[in-house]
Coordinates of C-alpha atoms in Angstrom, one line a residue:
X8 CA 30.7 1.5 -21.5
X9 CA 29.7 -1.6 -19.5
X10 CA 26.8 0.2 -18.2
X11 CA 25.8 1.0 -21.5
X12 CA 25.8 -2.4 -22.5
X13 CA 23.9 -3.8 -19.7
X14 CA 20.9 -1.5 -20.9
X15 CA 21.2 -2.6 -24.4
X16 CA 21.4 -6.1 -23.6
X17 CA 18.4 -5.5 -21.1
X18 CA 16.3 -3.9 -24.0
X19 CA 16.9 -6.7 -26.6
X20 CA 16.0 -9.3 -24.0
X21 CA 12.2 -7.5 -22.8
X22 CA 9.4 -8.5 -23.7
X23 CA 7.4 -7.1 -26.0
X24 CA 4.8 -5.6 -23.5
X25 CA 7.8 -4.2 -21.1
X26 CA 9.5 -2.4 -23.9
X27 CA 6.2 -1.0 -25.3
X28 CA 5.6 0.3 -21.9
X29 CA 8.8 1.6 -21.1
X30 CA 8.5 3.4 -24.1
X31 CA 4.9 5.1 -23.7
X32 CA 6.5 5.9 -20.5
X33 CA 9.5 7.7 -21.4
X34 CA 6.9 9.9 -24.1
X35 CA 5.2 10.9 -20.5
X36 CA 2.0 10.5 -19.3
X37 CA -1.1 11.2 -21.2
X38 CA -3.4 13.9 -20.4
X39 CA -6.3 11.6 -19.7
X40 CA -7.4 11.3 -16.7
X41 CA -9.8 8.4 -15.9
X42 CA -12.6 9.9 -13.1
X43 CA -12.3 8.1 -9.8
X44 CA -14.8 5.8 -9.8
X45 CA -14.2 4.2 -13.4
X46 CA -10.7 3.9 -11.9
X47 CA -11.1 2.0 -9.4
X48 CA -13.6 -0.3 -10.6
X49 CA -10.7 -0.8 -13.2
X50 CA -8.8 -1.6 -10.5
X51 CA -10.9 -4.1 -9.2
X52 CA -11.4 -6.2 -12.0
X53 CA -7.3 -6.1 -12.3
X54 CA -7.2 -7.4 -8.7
X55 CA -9.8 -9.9 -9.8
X56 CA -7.4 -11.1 -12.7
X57 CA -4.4 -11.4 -9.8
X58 CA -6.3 -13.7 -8.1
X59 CA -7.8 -15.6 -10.8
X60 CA -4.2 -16.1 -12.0
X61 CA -2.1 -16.8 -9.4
X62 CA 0.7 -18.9 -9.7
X63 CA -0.6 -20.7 -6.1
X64 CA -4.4 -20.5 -7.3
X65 CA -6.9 -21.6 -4.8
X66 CA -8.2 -18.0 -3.9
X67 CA -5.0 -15.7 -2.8
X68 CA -4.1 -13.0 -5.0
X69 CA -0.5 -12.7 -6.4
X70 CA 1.6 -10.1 -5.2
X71 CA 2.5 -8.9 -8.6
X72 CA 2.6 -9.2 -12.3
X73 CA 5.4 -9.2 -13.4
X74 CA 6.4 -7.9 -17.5
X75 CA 9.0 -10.6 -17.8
X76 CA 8.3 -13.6 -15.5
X77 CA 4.1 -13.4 -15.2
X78 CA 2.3 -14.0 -12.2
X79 CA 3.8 -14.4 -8.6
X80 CA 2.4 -16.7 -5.8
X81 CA -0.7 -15.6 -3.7
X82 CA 0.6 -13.4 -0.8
X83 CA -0.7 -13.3 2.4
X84 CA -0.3 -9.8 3.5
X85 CA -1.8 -9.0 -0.5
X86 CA -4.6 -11.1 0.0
X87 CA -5.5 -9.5 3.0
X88 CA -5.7 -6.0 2.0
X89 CA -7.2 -7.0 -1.6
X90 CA -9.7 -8.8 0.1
X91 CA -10.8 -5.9 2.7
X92 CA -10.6 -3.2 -0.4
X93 CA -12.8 -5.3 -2.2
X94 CA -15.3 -5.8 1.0
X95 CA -15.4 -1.8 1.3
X96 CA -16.4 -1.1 -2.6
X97 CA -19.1 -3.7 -1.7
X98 CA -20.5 -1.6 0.7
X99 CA -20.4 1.1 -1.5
X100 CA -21.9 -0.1 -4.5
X101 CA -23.3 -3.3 -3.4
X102 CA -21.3 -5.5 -5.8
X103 CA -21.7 -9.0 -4.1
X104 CA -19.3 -10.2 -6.7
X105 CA -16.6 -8.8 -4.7
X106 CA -18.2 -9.9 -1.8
X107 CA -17.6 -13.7 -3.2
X108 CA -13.9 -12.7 -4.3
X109 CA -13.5 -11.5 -0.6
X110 CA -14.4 -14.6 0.4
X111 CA -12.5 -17.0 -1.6
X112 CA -9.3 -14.7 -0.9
X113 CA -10.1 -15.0 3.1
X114 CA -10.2 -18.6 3.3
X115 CA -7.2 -19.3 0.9
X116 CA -5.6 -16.7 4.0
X117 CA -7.1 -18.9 6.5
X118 CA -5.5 -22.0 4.7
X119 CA -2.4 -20.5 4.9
X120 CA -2.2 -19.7 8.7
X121 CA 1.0 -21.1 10.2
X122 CA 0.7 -23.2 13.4
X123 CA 2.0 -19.8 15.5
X124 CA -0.8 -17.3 14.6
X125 CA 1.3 -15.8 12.0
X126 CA 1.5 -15.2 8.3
X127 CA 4.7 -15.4 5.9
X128 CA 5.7 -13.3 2.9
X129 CA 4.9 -15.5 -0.6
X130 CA 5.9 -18.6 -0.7
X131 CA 7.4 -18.0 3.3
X132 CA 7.6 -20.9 5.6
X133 CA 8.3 -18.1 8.2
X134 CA 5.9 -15.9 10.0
X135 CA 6.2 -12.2 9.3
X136 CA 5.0 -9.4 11.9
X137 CA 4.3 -6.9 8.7
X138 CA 2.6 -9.4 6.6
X139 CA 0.6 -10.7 9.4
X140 CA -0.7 -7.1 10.4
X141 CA -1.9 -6.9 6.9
X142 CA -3.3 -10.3 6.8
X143 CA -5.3 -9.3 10.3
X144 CA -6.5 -6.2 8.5
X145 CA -8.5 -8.4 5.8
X146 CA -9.4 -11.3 8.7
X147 CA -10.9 -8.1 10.8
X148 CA -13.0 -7.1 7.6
X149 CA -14.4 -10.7 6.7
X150 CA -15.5 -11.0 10.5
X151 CA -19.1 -12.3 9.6
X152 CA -18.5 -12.7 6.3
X153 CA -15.7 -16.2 6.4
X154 CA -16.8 -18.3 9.9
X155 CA -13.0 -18.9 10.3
X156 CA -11.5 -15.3 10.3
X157 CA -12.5 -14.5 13.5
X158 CA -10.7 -17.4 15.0
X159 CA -8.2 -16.6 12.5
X160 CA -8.0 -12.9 13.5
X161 CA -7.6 -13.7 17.1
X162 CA -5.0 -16.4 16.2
X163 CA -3.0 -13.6 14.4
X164 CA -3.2 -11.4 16.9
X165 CA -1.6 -13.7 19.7
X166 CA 1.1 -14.3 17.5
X167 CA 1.7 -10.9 16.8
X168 CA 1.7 -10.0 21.0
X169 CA 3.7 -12.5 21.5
X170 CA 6.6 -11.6 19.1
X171 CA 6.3 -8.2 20.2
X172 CA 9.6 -6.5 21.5
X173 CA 9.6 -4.9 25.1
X174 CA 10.0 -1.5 23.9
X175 CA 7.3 -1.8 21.4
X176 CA 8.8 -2.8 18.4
X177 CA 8.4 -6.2 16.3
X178 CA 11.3 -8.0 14.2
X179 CA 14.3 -4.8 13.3
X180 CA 12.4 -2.5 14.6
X181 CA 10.8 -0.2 11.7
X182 CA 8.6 2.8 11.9
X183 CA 6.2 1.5 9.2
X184 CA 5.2 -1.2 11.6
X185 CA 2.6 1.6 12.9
X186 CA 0.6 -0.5 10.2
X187 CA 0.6 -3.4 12.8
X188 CA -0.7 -1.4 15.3
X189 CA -3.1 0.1 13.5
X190 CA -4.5 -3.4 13.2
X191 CA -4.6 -4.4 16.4
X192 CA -6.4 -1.5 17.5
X193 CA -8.8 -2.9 14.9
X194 CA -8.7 -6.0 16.6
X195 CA -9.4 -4.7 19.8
X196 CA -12.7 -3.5 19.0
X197 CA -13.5 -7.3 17.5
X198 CA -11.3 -9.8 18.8
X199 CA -11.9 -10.4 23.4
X200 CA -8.6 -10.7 24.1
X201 CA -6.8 -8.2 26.6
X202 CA -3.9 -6.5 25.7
X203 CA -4.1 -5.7 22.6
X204 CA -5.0 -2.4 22.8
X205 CA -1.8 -1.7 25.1
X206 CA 0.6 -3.8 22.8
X207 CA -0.4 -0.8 19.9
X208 CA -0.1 2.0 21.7
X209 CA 3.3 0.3 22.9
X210 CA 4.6 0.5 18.9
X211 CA 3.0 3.9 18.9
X212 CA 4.9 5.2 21.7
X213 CA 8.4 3.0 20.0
X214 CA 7.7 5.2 16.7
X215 CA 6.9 8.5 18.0
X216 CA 10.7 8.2 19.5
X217 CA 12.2 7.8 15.9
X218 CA 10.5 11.0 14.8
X219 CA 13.0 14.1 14.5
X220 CA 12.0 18.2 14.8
X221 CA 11.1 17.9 11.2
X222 CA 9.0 15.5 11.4
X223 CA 11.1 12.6 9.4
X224 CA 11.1 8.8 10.7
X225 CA 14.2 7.2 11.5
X226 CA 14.1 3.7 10.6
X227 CA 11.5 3.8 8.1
X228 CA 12.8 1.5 5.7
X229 CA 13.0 -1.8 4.0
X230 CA 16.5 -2.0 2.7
X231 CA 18.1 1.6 2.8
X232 CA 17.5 3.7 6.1
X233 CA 19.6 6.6 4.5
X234 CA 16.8 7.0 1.7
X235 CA 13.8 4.8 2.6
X236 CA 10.8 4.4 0.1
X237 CA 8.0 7.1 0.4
X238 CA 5.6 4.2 0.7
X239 CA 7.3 2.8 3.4
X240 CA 7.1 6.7 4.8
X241 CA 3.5 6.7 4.0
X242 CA 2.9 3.4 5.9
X243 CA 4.0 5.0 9.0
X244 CA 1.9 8.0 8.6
X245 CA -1.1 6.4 7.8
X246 CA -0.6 4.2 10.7
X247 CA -0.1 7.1 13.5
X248 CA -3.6 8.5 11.1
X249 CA -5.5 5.4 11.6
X250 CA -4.5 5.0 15.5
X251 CA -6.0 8.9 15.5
X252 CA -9.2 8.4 14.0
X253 CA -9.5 5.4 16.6
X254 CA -8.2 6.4 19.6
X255 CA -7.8 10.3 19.1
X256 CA -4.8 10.7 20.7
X257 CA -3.5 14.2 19.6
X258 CA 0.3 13.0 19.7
X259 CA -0.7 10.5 16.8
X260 CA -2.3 13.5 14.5
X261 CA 0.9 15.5 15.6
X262 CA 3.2 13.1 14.5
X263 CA 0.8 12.6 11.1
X264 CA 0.9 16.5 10.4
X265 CA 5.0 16.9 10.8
X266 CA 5.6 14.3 8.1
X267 CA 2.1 15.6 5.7
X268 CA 3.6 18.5 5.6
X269 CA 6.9 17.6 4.8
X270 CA 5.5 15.2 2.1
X271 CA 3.4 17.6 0.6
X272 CA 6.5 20.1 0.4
X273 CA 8.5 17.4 -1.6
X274 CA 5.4 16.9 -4.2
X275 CA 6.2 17.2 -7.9
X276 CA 3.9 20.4 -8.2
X277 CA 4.1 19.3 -12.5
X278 CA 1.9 16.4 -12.2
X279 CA 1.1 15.8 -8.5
X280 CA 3.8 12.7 -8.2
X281 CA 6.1 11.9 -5.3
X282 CA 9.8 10.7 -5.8
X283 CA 10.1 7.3 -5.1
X284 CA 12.8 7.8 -2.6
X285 CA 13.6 10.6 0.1
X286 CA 16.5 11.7 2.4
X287 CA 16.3 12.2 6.5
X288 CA 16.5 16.3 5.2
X289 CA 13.1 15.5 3.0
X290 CA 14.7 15.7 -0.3
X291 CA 14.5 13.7 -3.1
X292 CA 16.6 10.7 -3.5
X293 CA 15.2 9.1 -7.1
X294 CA 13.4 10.3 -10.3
X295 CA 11.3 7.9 -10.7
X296 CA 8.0 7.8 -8.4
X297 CA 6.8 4.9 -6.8
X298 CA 2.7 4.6 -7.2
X299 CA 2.2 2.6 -3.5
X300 CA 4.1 5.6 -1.7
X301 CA 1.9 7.8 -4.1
X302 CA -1.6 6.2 -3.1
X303 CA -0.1 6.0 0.9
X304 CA 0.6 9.8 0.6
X305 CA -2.8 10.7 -1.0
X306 CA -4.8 8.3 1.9
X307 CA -2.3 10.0 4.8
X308 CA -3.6 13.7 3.1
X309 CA -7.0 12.6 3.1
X310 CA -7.7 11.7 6.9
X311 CA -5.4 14.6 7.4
X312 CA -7.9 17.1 5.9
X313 CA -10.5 14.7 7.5
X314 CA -8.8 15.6 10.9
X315 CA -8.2 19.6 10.2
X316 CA -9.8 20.9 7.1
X317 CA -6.4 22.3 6.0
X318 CA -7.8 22.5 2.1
X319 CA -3.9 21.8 1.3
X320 CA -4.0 18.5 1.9
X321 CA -7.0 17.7 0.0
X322 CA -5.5 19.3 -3.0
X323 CA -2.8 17.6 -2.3
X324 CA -4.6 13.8 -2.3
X325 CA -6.3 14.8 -5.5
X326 CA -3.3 15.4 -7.2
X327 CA -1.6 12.4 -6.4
X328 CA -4.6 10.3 -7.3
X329 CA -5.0 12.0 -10.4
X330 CA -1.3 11.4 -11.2
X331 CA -2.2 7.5 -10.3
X332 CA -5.6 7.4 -12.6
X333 CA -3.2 8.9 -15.5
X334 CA -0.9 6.1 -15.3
X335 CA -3.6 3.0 -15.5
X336 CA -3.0 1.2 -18.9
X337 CA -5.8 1.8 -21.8
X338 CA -4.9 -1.9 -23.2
X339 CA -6.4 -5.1 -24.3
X340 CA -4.1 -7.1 -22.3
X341 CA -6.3 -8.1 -19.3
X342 CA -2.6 -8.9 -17.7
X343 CA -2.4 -5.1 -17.4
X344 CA -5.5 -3.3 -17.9
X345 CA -6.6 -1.9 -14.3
X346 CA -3.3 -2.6 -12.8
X347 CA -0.9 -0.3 -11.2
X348 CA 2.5 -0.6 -11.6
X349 CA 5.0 -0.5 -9.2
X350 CA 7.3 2.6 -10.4
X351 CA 6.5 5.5 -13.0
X352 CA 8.2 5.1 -15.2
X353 CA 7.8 1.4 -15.2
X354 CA 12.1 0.5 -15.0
X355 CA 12.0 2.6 -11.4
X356 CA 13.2 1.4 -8.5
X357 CA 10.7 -0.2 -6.5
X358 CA 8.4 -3.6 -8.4
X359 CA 10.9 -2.9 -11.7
X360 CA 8.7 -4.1 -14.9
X361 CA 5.8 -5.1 -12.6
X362 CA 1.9 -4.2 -11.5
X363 CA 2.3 -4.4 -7.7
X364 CA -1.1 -5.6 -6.1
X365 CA -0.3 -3.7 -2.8
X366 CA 0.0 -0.6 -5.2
X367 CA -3.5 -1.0 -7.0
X368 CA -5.0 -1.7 -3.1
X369 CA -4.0 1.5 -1.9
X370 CA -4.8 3.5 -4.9
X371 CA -8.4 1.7 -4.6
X372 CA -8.1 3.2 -0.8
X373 CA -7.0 7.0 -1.6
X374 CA -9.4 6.8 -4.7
X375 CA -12.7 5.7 -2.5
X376 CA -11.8 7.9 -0.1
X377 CA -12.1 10.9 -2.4
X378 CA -15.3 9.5 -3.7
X379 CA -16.5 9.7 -0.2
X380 CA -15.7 13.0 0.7
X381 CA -17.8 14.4 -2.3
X382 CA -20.6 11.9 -0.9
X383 CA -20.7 14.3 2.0
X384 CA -19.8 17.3 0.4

């Protein structure tokens, strides 16, 4: 009874725009599916609206939107990747609007830059290893774009070396920290400063230990190593992909094809979607879906069919992204048009009520890299 009036009490006290949501939501999703690249400019004009109105202004981009409190503060690690996904669709379609964005979101980031090299979660006073591995990800894509984010990268780097753990890992220890390797591989290609190179492979070697015979992650997680998020799963994969298509070190695509296969296994064959959360024995652990872990999943299937032209994991990718497109808001509301929310349906478990910018960066990600593949098809 209690429980039951905890959720009546929560609907009389949305907003407007959440309940209306929560209710499109709970009709399911429409059949319209958006074509990828009207999506992800839709996208990007929602992550132009995060920065525009973030609750820190100056040129971050807010972490989220959320339905009942509005905009967040500017993230670092956000920033970062908005900034480099916005510097990629440049290159594609020569939009030097996003170019400018870019720019204004890497020196905001530069701003930001504690005294140690490192960057902090929103509205942190304390350097993060994760955030600032995303942060060097966007710093490593302005490099000739901002004068400072070289300096910057390097800076960001150092810190992250010198935080590093002697088996590999940073801070608790987490497989989705691949991600940090993965960019300072990046920055070893850009930034003179030995080591780097070694300190990745380092995290590799620290993460390929937590994988099991079926090819699930131990301490992949962010609050619950029993049933970890998929995105969080995703981030792990992606990370052993990305240290492949670098370095091509087979163990890394080995690792990568255990868990893409086990992923694609636990896929919602009904409308391409993955559960939000999943168990050490790959099963699902939520009904809702979470849209980051969906995007992750759909980039880590991608570069997988990249690396071994299993036609599986393309169909795969499609799916998911076509599960993303279907969920972008047709509205008026420049709040939430373009954005991607953080959960389907929108009171899920992971950003509850909110558009996650992380989320709408890696849908932009999986999204352009389908585009590309029928580029060179």
């Amino acid at each position: 009874m209690r429980a039951g009036l905890s959720r009546t009490w929560e609907w009389l006290t949305l907003p407007a725009p959440a309940r209306r949501l929560r209710r499109a939501d709970a009709r399911g999703l429409p059949e319209r599916d958006p074509c990828a690249e009207a999506a992800v400019n839709a996208m990007l004009a929602w992550l132009g609206r995060a920065q525009d109105r973030s609750a820190s202004g100056e040129g971050g981009f807010a972490g989220h939107f959320d339905l009942i409190r509005g905009w967040s503060l500017s993230c670092p690690g956000s920033t970062g990747l908005a900034a480099r996904a916005m510097l990629r669709a440049d290159a594609r379609w020569g939009d030097h609007s996003l170019r400018q964005r870019a720019t204004w979101g890497l020196e905001w980031l530069c701003g930001a830059q504690h005294a140690d090299g490192g960057f902090g979660e929103a509205g942190g006073a304390q350097s993060s290893p994760f955030a600032t591995g995303q942060a060097l990800l966007g710093l490593l894509a302005g490099h000739g774009v901002v004068k400072a984010a070289g300096d910057a990268a390097a800076r960001a780097a150092g810190y992250l070396l010198a935080v590093q753990h002697g088996d590999g890992s940073w801070a608790a220890g987490r497989a989705q920290d691949t991600q940090i390797a993965w960019s300072l591989l990046e920055a070893d290609q850009q930034v003179p400063h030995r080591g780097l190179a070694d300190a990745a492979q380092a995290n590799l070697r620290w993460a390929l230990s937590q994988q099991r015979g079926n090819g699930w992650l131990a301490n992949c997680c962010t609050d619950d190593a029993t049933k970890p998020l998929t995105v969080t799963i995703g981030t792990a994969v992606r990370g052993f992909l990305e240290a492949y298509r670098i370095g091509h070190v087979l163990r890394h695509l080995d690792a990568a094809v255990m868990a893409g296969w086990a992923l694609l296994a636990v896929q919602r064959r009904g409308d391409g979607s993955l559960p939000g959360r999943l168990t050490e024995k790959w099963e699902p652990a939520a009904r809702w879906s979470g849209l980051s872990g969906d995007a992750q999943a759909a980039a880590c299937w991608l570069l997988l069919f990249e690396a071994t032209k299993d036609e599986a994991f393309l169909s795969a990718a499609k799916a998911a992204n076509r599960f993303i497109r279907r969920t972008l808001p047709v509205t008026a509301d420049a709040d939430q048009a373009g954005g991607v929310r953080g959960s389907f349906p929108v009171d899920g478990g992971y950003g509850r009520f909110r558009y996650v910018t992380q989320a709408a960066v890696h849908a932009i990600d999986s999204n352009m890299m389908e585009l590309a593949l029928g580029d060179t098809a």
